[in-house]
Every structure is written in structure tokens, then in C-alpha cells.
């Protein structure tokens, strides 16, 4: 017997420290507020302090998601954390540390690495695990702390990233839920966006990333909608990965979606990598009505990308 998987609760956490574009200029970076806004749409981002580790931010987001689902940590039978900025270089995983912090018993816990696509990759895998009947209530967190992995003298990358975490509890639902997912990767684009060991900072060919991202978003959305038996005109809410306002604007224009259907927070938080989609879900979900079609699209280093279509309950 197959089951349907849906989102039972959502939550998000962003660090307290606000870093405006002017703050970056004040750090001595040769840039300006106007340049950053015009090229990216970013006005500010949040920067994690020492105590706001990936595990800490994940735990905070998870507690809110559990509260909104009306569940306790002990109700979970799996924890998955999508991150490329774990607190330990190798192990233990963030997910196991979140499990301890939450007091979630001994359920399986593991990390997933798909860069900015991590949330959508997790959504696909966890949905299939729940559909199989093997798991019933899974905590999926996406968290990144990339401000600690940028060279603050590199003006082409340090302006882009912010820190944060978002979480959802996925569980069995009778109707609706996650009705389609479609994932892809093309490792031949690996070199255009990387986080090497040495130097341990993001290395990005911004223009190439921009082109690859623009070219994958619309086909990915159309593929997932077709799998769901839906069309663009059915979409109520569109939550793209928040990498650059121009990439997002290009996508809705090509899709023919009204601008007010798109959830945006890049102006306030910058690019929060894997966390950007669940932060968007957490902030916008109060406006969602039962039956609304919510489309989430992630894309990022690898190159990886994927779309999820959710019938909101
Ligand atoms: N302030 C002022 N000038 C800058 C800055 C800055 N922060 N950064 C670069 N410039 C300069 C460059 O040096 C260059 O100067 P030059 O003409 O004298 O050589 C000029 O601006 C143009 O540089 P480009 O790289 O061509 O600028 P572009 O318009 O492409 O914007 C940007 C750069 C914003 C990085 C853009 O390429 C982009 O957003 N690409 C997508 C990358 C992305 O989304 N990355 C996020 C991570 S990936 C992910 O999440 C999937």
C-alpha cells in the first residue's frame, strides 16, 4: 500500500545580526549599496555569530516546525539535514547533533549534500520514504552558514550570502501533500561554483552560474507540473531558491506567473543556500489556503536542481 506525504509543520530561524550592504562597504569592500541591489536584489543578510552554528540554527527551525505540526521530538522517526556547511568537517553529522539537541530519541539521522538544491532533494527522498510506508514523520531541515565560507575581500561573492535554517515536518496525509518531484544534476558544471578545501572559500564564475540557473529553472518547473497533472495556470505560490532577484524575475516572466505569486525574501536575507526555500515556506505559509498549489524550485552547485509540487493542506 502506498501513502501520501505532506507538510505537517514549518519553521525557520535566521541569525540576529543584520548585515546591510552599507555594512559591507564599511568593512572596506569595494562595492556599493546601489550596485548590489541592482545586480542581486539584496539589501541585507543575516550573519551567524559563533554560537549560531549550523546545528543551533537547525534546532531552532526544527522546534518551530514541530510546534506548528503539534508534534514532539519523540514523535519523529527520522531526521534529515540538507547542508553543505556542517559544523564538523566530516562527522558527526548535523542531523545527529540536532537529534541530541531536540531529545528525539534514537531515530535515524543523516545529512544530505546537494548545495542550494538540498531542500528539494530532501523533499523528494523523504516523500518517497513516507510513501513506501517505511517512515511516518520525518523532520527535514535545510541549513547553511555560508558567510563563514566566503572570502570577505572577494566582492563578487561576499555580497551574496547570508545564513539561516528552515525546517518542515513531513508525514502521512490522506489527500494532497507532495504530489510530484523532479530532480536533476549535471556534474560537468562542477567547476563554475565550488567550495574547495584550500583556500576554503567559495569560488564562483557568476556569469556561468547565472546562465545555467536561468536555463534549468523553467524546464524543471514544467516537468514537475506535468508529472503532477497540472499546468502553470494552476500554480498559486511559487517559491524559487533565492540566489539572485534577476534569476527569479526571469523565471516568473518566462512561466507567465503574476509577480505577486512569487515568495521573495532575498532582499532581507540574501542567498541562504539550502535554507532559502523552507524559510520562504515558513514566512509565506500563513497566506496559503487548503488546496493551494505550491511550487518550490531549487538550483545550486554541482550543478544540481529540482522542483517539488505541493498541494497544501
Ligand atoms: N560591487 C561592485 N562591482 C562588482 C562587484 C561588487 N560587489 N562584484 C563584481 N563587480 C564588478 C566586476 O569586477 C566587473 O567589473 P569590470 O567590468 O571592471 O571587470 C563588473 O562588476 C561586472 O561583473 P560581472 O561578474 O559581469 O557582474 P554580473 O552582472 O554578472 O553580476 C553576480 C555578478 C551578481 C555575481 C551575477 O553574476 C550573479 O548573480 N550570478 C549568479 C550567481 C549566483 O546566483 N550565485 C549564488 C550562488 S549559486 C546558487 O545559489 C545557485
mmCIF file with all atom_site columns, C-alpha atoms and ligand atoms in Angstrom, residues 30-32 35-36 39-40 116 155-156 159-161 193 204 206-207 209-210 241 243-244 246-247 271 299-301 303, ligand 1:
data_model
loop_
_atom_site.group_PDB
_atom_site.id
_atom_site.type_symbol
_atom_site.label_atom_id
_atom_site.label_alt_id
_atom_site.label_comp_id
_atom_site.label_asym_id
_atom_site.label_entity_id
_atom_site.label_seq_id
_atom_site.pdbx_PDB_ins_code
_atom_site.Cartn_x
_atom_site.Cartn_y
_atom_site.Cartn_z
_atom_site.occupancy
_atom_site.B_iso_or_equiv
_atom_site.pdbx_formal_charge
_atom_site.auth_seq_id
_atom_site.auth_comp_id
_atom_site.auth_asym_id
_atom_site.auth_atom_id
_atom_site.pdbx_PDB_model_num
ATOM   1  C CA  . UNK A 1 30  ? 34.972 47.990 -2.881  1.00 0.00 ? 30  UNK A CA  1
ATOM   2  C CA  . UNK A 1 31  ? 31.232 47.887 -3.656  1.00 0.00 ? 31  UNK A CA  1
ATOM   3  C CA  . UNK A 1 32  ? 28.104 49.962 -3.127  1.00 0.00 ? 32  UNK A CA  1
ATOM   4  C CA  . UNK A 1 35  ? 25.419 48.028 -7.261  1.00 0.00 ? 35  UNK A CA  1
ATOM   5  C CA  . UNK A 1 36  ? 24.388 45.135 -5.006  1.00 0.00 ? 36  UNK A CA  1
ATOM   6  C CA  . UNK A 1 39  ? 22.611 43.198 -9.708  1.00 0.00 ? 39  UNK A CA  1
ATOM   7  C CA  . UNK A 1 40  ? 21.161 40.939 -7.000  1.00 0.00 ? 40  UNK A CA  1
ATOM   8  C CA  . UNK A 1 116 ? 21.299 25.098 -2.728  1.00 0.00 ? 116 UNK A CA  1
ATOM   9  C CA  . UNK A 1 155 ? 33.423 41.461 -3.686  1.00 0.00 ? 155 UNK A CA  1
ATOM   10 C CA  . UNK A 1 156 ? 31.874 39.139 -6.281  1.00 0.00 ? 156 UNK A CA  1
ATOM   11 C CA  . UNK A 1 159 ? 27.874 40.301 -1.028  1.00 0.00 ? 159 UNK A CA  1
ATOM   12 C CA  . UNK A 1 160 ? 25.652 37.342 -1.919  1.00 0.00 ? 160 UNK A CA  1
ATOM   13 C CA  . UNK A 1 161 ? 25.362 35.010 1.025   1.00 0.00 ? 161 UNK A CA  1
ATOM   14 C CA  . UNK A 1 193 ? 30.699 27.056 -8.335  1.00 0.00 ? 193 UNK A CA  1
ATOM   15 C CA  . UNK A 1 204 ? 32.283 31.214 -8.391  1.00 0.00 ? 204 UNK A CA  1
ATOM   16 C CA  . UNK A 1 206 ? 28.991 34.296 -11.511 1.00 0.00 ? 206 UNK A CA  1
ATOM   17 C CA  . UNK A 1 207 ? 28.008 34.748 -15.120 1.00 0.00 ? 207 UNK A CA  1
ATOM   18 C CA  . UNK A 1 209 ? 26.148 30.205 -12.745 1.00 0.00 ? 209 UNK A CA  1
ATOM   19 C CA  . UNK A 1 210 ? 23.617 32.790 -13.803 1.00 0.00 ? 210 UNK A CA  1
ATOM   20 C CA  . UNK A 1 241 ? 15.711 29.331 -4.435  1.00 0.00 ? 241 UNK A CA  1
ATOM   21 C CA  . UNK A 1 243 ? 20.081 33.269 -5.410  1.00 0.00 ? 243 UNK A CA  1
ATOM   22 C CA  . UNK A 1 244 ? 19.508 36.463 -7.347  1.00 0.00 ? 244 UNK A CA  1
ATOM   23 C CA  . UNK A 1 246 ? 17.090 38.728 -11.561 1.00 0.00 ? 246 UNK A CA  1
ATOM   24 C CA  . UNK A 1 247 ? 17.082 34.911 -11.886 1.00 0.00 ? 247 UNK A CA  1
ATOM   25 C CA  . UNK A 1 271 ? 21.241 33.811 -0.570  1.00 0.00 ? 271 UNK A CA  1
ATOM   26 C CA  . UNK A 1 299 ? 19.179 25.005 -8.018  1.00 0.00 ? 299 UNK A CA  1
ATOM   27 C CA  . UNK A 1 300 ? 22.781 25.156 -6.976  1.00 0.00 ? 300 UNK A CA  1
ATOM   28 C CA  . UNK A 1 301 ? 26.322 23.896 -7.037  1.00 0.00 ? 301 UNK A CA  1
ATOM   29 C CA  . UNK A 1 303 ? 25.176 21.665 -10.728 1.00 0.00 ? 303 UNK A CA  1
HETATM 30 N N1  . LIG B 2 .   ? 30.427 45.616 -6.412  1.00 0.00 ? 1   LIG B N1  1
HETATM 31 C C1  . LIG B 2 .   ? 30.823 46.365 -7.462  1.00 0.00 ? 1   LIG B C1  1
HETATM 32 N N2  . LIG B 2 .   ? 31.315 45.834 -8.585  1.00 0.00 ? 1   LIG B N2  1
HETATM 33 C C2  . LIG B 2 .   ? 31.390 44.499 -8.659  1.00 0.00 ? 1   LIG B C2  1
HETATM 34 C C3  . LIG B 2 .   ? 31.007 43.653 -7.605  1.00 0.00 ? 1   LIG B C3  1
HETATM 35 C C4  . LIG B 2 .   ? 30.507 44.256 -6.448  1.00 0.00 ? 1   LIG B C4  1
HETATM 36 N N3  . LIG B 2 .   ? 30.101 43.559 -5.367  1.00 0.00 ? 1   LIG B N3  1
HETATM 37 N N4  . LIG B 2 .   ? 31.206 42.374 -7.981  1.00 0.00 ? 1   LIG B N4  1
HETATM 38 C C5  . LIG B 2 .   ? 31.718 42.410 -9.219  1.00 0.00 ? 1   LIG B C5  1
HETATM 39 N N5  . LIG B 2 .   ? 31.826 43.679 -9.638  1.00 0.00 ? 1   LIG B N5  1
HETATM 40 C C6  . LIG B 2 .   ? 32.328 44.189 -10.919 1.00 0.00 ? 1   LIG B C6  1
HETATM 41 C C7  . LIG B 2 .   ? 33.237 43.234 -11.621 1.00 0.00 ? 1   LIG B C7  1
HETATM 42 O O1  . LIG B 2 .   ? 34.572 43.320 -11.167 1.00 0.00 ? 1   LIG B O1  1
HETATM 43 C C8  . LIG B 2 .   ? 33.107 43.698 -13.046 1.00 0.00 ? 1   LIG B C8  1
HETATM 44 O O2  . LIG B 2 .   ? 33.930 44.812 -13.234 1.00 0.00 ? 1   LIG B O2  1
HETATM 45 P P1  . LIG B 2 .   ? 34.749 45.034 -14.606 1.00 0.00 ? 1   LIG B P1  1
HETATM 46 O O3  . LIG B 2 .   ? 33.687 45.174 -15.655 1.00 0.00 ? 1   LIG B O3  1
HETATM 47 O O4  . LIG B 2 .   ? 35.528 46.257 -14.346 1.00 0.00 ? 1   LIG B O4  1
HETATM 48 O O5  . LIG B 2 .   ? 35.574 43.797 -14.765 1.00 0.00 ? 1   LIG B O5  1
HETATM 49 C C9  . LIG B 2 .   ? 31.668 44.179 -13.117 1.00 0.00 ? 1   LIG B C9  1
HETATM 50 O O6  . LIG B 2 .   ? 31.228 44.374 -11.774 1.00 0.00 ? 1   LIG B O6  1
HETATM 51 C C10 . LIG B 2 .   ? 30.738 43.170 -13.777 1.00 0.00 ? 1   LIG B C10 1
HETATM 52 O O7  . LIG B 2 .   ? 30.971 41.906 -13.200 1.00 0.00 ? 1   LIG B O7  1
HETATM 53 P P2  . LIG B 2 .   ? 30.069 40.669 -13.570 1.00 0.00 ? 1   LIG B P2  1
HETATM 54 O O8  . LIG B 2 .   ? 30.608 39.469 -12.883 1.00 0.00 ? 1   LIG B O8  1
HETATM 55 O O9  . LIG B 2 .   ? 29.924 40.638 -15.061 1.00 0.00 ? 1   LIG B O9  1
HETATM 56 O O10 . LIG B 2 .   ? 28.693 41.133 -12.919 1.00 0.00 ? 1   LIG B O10 1
HETATM 57 P P3  . LIG B 2 .   ? 27.315 40.469 -13.051 1.00 0.00 ? 1   LIG B P3  1
HETATM 58 O O11 . LIG B 2 .   ? 26.351 41.418 -13.600 1.00 0.00 ? 1   LIG B O11 1
HETATM 59 O O12 . LIG B 2 .   ? 27.416 39.127 -13.684 1.00 0.00 ? 1   LIG B O12 1
HETATM 60 O O13 . LIG B 2 .   ? 26.899 40.276 -11.548 1.00 0.00 ? 1   LIG B O13 1
HETATM 61 C C11 . LIG B 2 .   ? 26.731 38.488 -9.977  1.00 0.00 ? 1   LIG B C11 1
HETATM 62 C C12 . LIG B 2 .   ? 27.667 39.434 -10.701 1.00 0.00 ? 1   LIG B C12 1
HETATM 63 C C13 . LIG B 2 .   ? 25.796 39.297 -9.104  1.00 0.00 ? 1   LIG B C13 1
HETATM 64 C C14 . LIG B 2 .   ? 27.575 37.581 -9.112  1.00 0.00 ? 1   LIG B C14 1
HETATM 65 C C15 . LIG B 2 .   ? 25.942 37.708 -11.020 1.00 0.00 ? 1   LIG B C15 1
HETATM 66 O O14 . LIG B 2 .   ? 26.773 37.144 -11.983 1.00 0.00 ? 1   LIG B O14 1
HETATM 67 C C16 . LIG B 2 .   ? 25.137 36.638 -10.404 1.00 0.00 ? 1   LIG B C16 1
HETATM 68 O O15 . LIG B 2 .   ? 24.281 36.867 -9.567  1.00 0.00 ? 1   LIG B O15 1
HETATM 69 N N6  . LIG B 2 .   ? 25.348 35.409 -10.855 1.00 0.00 ? 1   LIG B N6  1
HETATM 70 C C17 . LIG B 2 .   ? 24.629 34.288 -10.322 1.00 0.00 ? 1   LIG B C17 1
HETATM 71 C C18 . LIG B 2 .   ? 25.429 33.772 -9.243  1.00 0.00 ? 1   LIG B C18 1
HETATM 72 C C19 . LIG B 2 .   ? 24.593 33.287 -8.106  1.00 0.00 ? 1   LIG B C19 1
HETATM 73 O O16 . LIG B 2 .   ? 23.398 33.368 -8.093  1.00 0.00 ? 1   LIG B O16 1
HETATM 74 N N7  . LIG B 2 .   ? 25.315 32.796 -7.139  1.00 0.00 ? 1   LIG B N7  1
HETATM 75 C C20 . LIG B 2 .   ? 24.718 32.413 -5.956  1.00 0.00 ? 1   LIG B C20 1
HETATM 76 C C21 . LIG B 2 .   ? 25.276 31.141 -5.534  1.00 0.00 ? 1   LIG B C21 1
HETATM 77 S S1  . LIG B 2 .   ? 24.816 29.913 -6.546  1.00 0.00 ? 1   LIG B S1  1
HETATM 78 C C22 . LIG B 2 .   ? 23.382 29.390 -6.131  1.00 0.00 ? 1   LIG B C22 1
HETATM 79 O O17 . LIG B 2 .   ? 22.840 29.710 -5.154  1.00 0.00 ? 1   LIG B O17 1
HETATM 80 C C23 . LIG B 2 .   ? 22.875 28.540 -7.127  1.00 0.00 ? 1   LIG B C23 1
#
